[in-house]
XYZ file of C-alpha atoms in Angstrom:
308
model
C -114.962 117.291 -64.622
C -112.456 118.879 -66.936
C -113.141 121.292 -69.858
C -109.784 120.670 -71.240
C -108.753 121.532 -75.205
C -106.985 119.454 -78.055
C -103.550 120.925 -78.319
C -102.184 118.006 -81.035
C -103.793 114.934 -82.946
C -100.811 112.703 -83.979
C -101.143 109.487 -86.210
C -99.750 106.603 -84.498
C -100.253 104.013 -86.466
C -102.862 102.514 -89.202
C -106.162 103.300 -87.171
C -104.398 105.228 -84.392
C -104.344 108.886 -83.345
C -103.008 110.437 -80.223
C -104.582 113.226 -79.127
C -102.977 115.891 -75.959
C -104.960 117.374 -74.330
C -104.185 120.976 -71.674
C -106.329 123.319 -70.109
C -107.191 126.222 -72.076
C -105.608 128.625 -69.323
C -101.896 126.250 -69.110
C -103.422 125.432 -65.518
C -101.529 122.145 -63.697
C -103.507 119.138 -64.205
C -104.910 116.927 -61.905
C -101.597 113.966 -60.934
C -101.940 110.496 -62.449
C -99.549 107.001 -62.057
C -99.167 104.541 -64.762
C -101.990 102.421 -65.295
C -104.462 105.737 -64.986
C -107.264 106.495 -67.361
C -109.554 108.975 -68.252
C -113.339 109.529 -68.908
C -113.768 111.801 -72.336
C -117.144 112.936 -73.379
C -116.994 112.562 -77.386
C -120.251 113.655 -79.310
C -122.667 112.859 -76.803
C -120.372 109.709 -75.503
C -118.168 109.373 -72.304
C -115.420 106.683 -73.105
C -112.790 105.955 -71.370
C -108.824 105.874 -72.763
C -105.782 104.825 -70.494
C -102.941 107.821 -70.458
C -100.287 107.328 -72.028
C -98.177 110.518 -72.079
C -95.277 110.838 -69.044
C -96.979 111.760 -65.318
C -94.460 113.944 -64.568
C -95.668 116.492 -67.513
C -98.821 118.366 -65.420
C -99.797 120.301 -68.077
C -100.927 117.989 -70.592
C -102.803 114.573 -71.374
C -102.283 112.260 -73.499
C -104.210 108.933 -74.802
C -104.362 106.992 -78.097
C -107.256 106.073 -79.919
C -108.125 103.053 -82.241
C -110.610 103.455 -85.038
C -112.702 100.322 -83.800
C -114.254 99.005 -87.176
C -118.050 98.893 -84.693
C -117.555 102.227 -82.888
C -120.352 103.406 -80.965
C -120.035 106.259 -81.526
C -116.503 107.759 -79.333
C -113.556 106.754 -81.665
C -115.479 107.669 -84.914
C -115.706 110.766 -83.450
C -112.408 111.396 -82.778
C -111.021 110.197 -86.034
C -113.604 112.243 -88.116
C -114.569 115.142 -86.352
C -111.997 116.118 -83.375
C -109.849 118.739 -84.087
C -107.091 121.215 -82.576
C -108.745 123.630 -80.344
C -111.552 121.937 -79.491
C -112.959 121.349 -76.143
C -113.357 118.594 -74.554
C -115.156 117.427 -70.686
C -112.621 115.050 -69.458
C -113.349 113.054 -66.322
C -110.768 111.229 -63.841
C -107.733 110.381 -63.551
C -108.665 107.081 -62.056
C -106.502 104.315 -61.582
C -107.677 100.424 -61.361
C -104.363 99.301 -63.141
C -101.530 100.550 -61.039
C -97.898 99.661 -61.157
C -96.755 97.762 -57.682
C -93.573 97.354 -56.363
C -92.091 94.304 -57.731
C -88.412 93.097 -58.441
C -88.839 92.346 -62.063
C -91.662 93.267 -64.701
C -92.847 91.161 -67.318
C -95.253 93.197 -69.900
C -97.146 91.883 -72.316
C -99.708 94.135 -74.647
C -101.487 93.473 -77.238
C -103.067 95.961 -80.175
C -103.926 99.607 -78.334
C -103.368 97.791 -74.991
C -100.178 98.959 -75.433
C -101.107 102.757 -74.388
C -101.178 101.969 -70.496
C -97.624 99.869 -70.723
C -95.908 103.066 -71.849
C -95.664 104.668 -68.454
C -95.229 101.612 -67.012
C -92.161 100.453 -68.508
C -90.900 104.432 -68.203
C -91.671 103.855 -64.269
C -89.640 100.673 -64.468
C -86.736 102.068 -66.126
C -86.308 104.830 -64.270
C -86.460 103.016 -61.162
C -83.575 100.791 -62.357
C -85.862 97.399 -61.931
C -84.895 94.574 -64.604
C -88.045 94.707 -67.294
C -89.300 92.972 -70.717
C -92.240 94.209 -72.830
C -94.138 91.575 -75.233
C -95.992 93.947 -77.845
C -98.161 91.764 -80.432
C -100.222 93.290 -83.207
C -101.600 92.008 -86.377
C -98.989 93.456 -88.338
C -96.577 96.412 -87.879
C -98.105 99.085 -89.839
C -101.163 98.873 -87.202
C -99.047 99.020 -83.893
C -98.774 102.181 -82.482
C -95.954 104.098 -80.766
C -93.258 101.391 -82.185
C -90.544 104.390 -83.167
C -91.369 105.643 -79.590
C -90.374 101.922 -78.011
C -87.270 101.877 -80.277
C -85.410 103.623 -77.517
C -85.706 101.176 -75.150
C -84.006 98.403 -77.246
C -83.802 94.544 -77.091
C -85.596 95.089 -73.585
C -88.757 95.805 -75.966
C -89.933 92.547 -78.534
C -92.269 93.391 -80.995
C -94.526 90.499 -82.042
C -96.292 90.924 -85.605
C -98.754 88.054 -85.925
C -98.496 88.224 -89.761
C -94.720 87.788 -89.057
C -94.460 85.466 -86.169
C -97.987 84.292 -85.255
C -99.537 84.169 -82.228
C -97.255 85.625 -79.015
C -94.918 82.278 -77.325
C -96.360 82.908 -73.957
C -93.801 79.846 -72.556
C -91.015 81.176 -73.925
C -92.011 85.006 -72.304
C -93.087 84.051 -69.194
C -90.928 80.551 -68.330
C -91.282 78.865 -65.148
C -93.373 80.435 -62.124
C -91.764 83.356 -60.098
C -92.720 85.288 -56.490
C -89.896 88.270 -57.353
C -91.876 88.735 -60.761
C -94.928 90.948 -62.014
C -96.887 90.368 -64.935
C -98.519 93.067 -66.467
C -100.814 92.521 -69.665
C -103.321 94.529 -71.475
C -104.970 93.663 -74.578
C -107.617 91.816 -76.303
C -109.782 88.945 -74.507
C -107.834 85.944 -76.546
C -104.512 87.540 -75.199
C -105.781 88.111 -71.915
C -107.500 84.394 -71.508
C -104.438 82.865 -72.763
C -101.936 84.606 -69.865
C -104.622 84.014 -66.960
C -104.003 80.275 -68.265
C -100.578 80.366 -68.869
C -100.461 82.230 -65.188
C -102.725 79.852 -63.152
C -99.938 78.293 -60.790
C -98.214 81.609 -60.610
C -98.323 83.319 -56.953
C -101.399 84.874 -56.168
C -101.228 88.633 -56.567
C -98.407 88.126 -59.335
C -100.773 88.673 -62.726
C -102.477 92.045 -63.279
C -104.713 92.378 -66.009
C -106.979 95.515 -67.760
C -109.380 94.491 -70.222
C -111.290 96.678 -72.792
C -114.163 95.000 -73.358
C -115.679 92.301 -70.446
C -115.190 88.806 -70.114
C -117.844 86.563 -70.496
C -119.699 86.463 -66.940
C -121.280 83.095 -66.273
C -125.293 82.500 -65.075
C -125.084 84.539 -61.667
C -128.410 83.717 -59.511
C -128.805 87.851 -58.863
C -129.820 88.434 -62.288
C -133.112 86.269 -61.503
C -133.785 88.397 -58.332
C -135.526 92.193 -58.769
C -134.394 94.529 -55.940
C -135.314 98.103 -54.207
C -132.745 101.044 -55.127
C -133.289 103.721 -52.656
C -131.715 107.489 -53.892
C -130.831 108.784 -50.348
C -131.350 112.141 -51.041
C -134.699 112.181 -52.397
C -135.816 109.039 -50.449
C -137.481 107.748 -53.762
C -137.042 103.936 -54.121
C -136.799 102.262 -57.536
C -137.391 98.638 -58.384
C -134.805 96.410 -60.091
C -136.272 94.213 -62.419
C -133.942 90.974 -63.432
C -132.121 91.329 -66.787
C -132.419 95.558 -66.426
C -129.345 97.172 -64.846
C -129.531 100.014 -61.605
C -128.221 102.312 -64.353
C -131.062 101.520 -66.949
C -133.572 102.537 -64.551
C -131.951 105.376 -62.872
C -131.465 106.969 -66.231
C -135.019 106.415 -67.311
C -135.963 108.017 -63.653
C -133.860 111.212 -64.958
C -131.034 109.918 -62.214
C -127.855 110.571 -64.162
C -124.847 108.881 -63.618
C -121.687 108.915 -65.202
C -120.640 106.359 -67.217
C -118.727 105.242 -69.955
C -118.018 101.612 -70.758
C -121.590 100.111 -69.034
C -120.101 96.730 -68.947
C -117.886 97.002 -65.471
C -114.747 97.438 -66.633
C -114.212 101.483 -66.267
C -115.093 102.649 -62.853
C -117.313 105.466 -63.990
C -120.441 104.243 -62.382
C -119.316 103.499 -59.145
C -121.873 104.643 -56.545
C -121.133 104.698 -52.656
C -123.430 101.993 -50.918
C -124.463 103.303 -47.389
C -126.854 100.396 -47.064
C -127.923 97.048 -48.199
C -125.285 94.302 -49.656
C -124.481 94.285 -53.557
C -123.105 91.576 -55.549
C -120.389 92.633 -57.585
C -120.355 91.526 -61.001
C -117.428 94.340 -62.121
C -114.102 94.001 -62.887
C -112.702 95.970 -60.298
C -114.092 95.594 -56.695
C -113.869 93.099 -54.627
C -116.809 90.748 -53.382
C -115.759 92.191 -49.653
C -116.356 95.846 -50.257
C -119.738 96.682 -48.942
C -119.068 100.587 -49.515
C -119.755 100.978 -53.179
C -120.708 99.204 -56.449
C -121.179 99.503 -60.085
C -124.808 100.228 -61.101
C -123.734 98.938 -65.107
C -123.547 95.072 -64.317
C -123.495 94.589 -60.379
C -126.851 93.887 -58.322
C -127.907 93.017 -55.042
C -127.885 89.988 -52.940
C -130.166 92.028 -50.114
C -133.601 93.005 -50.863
C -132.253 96.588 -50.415
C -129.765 99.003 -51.121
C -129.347 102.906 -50.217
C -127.029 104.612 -52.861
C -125.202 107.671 -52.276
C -127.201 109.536 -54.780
């Protein structure tokens, strides 16, 4: 973890501040590719926020955050009480979003999904590969960062709702492509509505990052209680269905990071050095056997043995 201070809170847009973020001392900061986010620990609350700012800059940070109408607690924060000079613990860089090599780049964000495209689209730029970015909103007073994607020109489409409606995901994404990537952050509607509109694309050709979860169907683990074993105390803890590994750690006094408790950050994840989980997260694999995310995933053994 970072203790890393506020250096600038910009407004954005309607409901949107930016907020950089250096180490008190000008030290180098740890390196990050487009797609990267980072854990920050906001009155009490770890949340995460994709980075926006350039990579190449290593002595600053920057996100964006949206004034969510039901915060818990982390964007209040930062809109009321977050100020220049303050302090903040910043975890991370991680990276579950990251730009592959492709021939062409189709973008599409929606709302503050739009923070983890910036770099992107820099990346593809200055690599000289052909690129379009789709950027929707309700209207254009609440999109952020639109003087910012005035540079890029007609290569950037910005989609009002109130203006145009709903984003013409035929017209941006045509027929089917293996030279093409499809990047798209955003809302669940938006998200659904390209997984659809994707379906008889190559495999490997959509990537996705989602704020919030998507619905997870009845999954037979949640009617099964486990063992947790903490390998370095040797205590074991029991799993009881419809309570998470990180509910009853916590209660236990077990702390582990973690920020969005619905399997969509990475904060949580915990290496697995026995036992097989079932992963009900957004970001690993059903293969990996290593680790898992004590927020939403369980176990399909009668044991596991975390790295703890």
């Amino acid at each position: 973890m970072l203790d890393l201070e506020v250096r600038q809170l910009r407004v954005e847009s309607e409901n949107v501040l930016s907020v950089q973020l250096a180490d008190p001392q000008n030290r180098i900061l740890p390196a990050w590719e487009p797609g990267a986010h980072i854990d920050l620990t906001l009155g009490g609350h770890i949340r995460q926020y994709s980075l926006c700012g350039d990579p190449a800059d290593r002595r600053s940070y920057r996100v964006a955050v949206l004034r969510e109408t039901l915060s818990r607690g982390g964007s209040s924060y930062v809109h009321e009480e977050l100020r220049p000079g303050h302090q903040v613990e910043v975890g991370g860089p991680r990276n579950h979003f990251s730009l592959l090599p492709a021939k062409e780049y189709v973008f599409i964000a929606g709302g503050i999904g739009v923070t983890p495209i910036l770099p992107m689209i820099a990346e593809a730029d200055r690599q000289g590969a052909p690129w379009r970015l789709v950027y929707g909103g309700r209207r254009r007073g609440s999109m952020a960062f639109l003087d910012e994607l005035a540079a890029y020109g007609e290569r950037v489409v910005i989609w009002p709702e109130k203006e145009y409606g709903l984003i013409d995901l035929l017209d941006v994404l045509g027929e089917a492509r293996e030279d093409a990537a499809v990047y798209c952050c955003g809302p669940e509607a938006l998200l659904a509505a390209v997984e659809q509109r994707c379906e008889d694309w190559p495999d490997g050709t959509l990537h996705t990052e989602r704020f919030t979860a998507a619905a997870r169907g009845d999954d037979p683990s949640d009617l099964r209680a486990f063992e947790v074993v903490v390998a370095s105390s040797g205590k074991s803890f029991r799993i009881p269905p419809g309570r998470s590994v990180l509910e009853v750690l916590d209660e236990a006094g077990i702390r582990v990071p973690s920020a969005c408790t619905d399997g969509i950050c990475g904060s949580c994840e915990t290496g697995v050095l026995s036992g097989q989980p079932v992963h009900r997260d957004l970001i690993l694999d059903s293969g990996n056997t290593d680790s898992m995310m004590l927020c939403v995933s369980r176990a399909q053994s009668d044991e596991i043995v975390l790295d703890l």
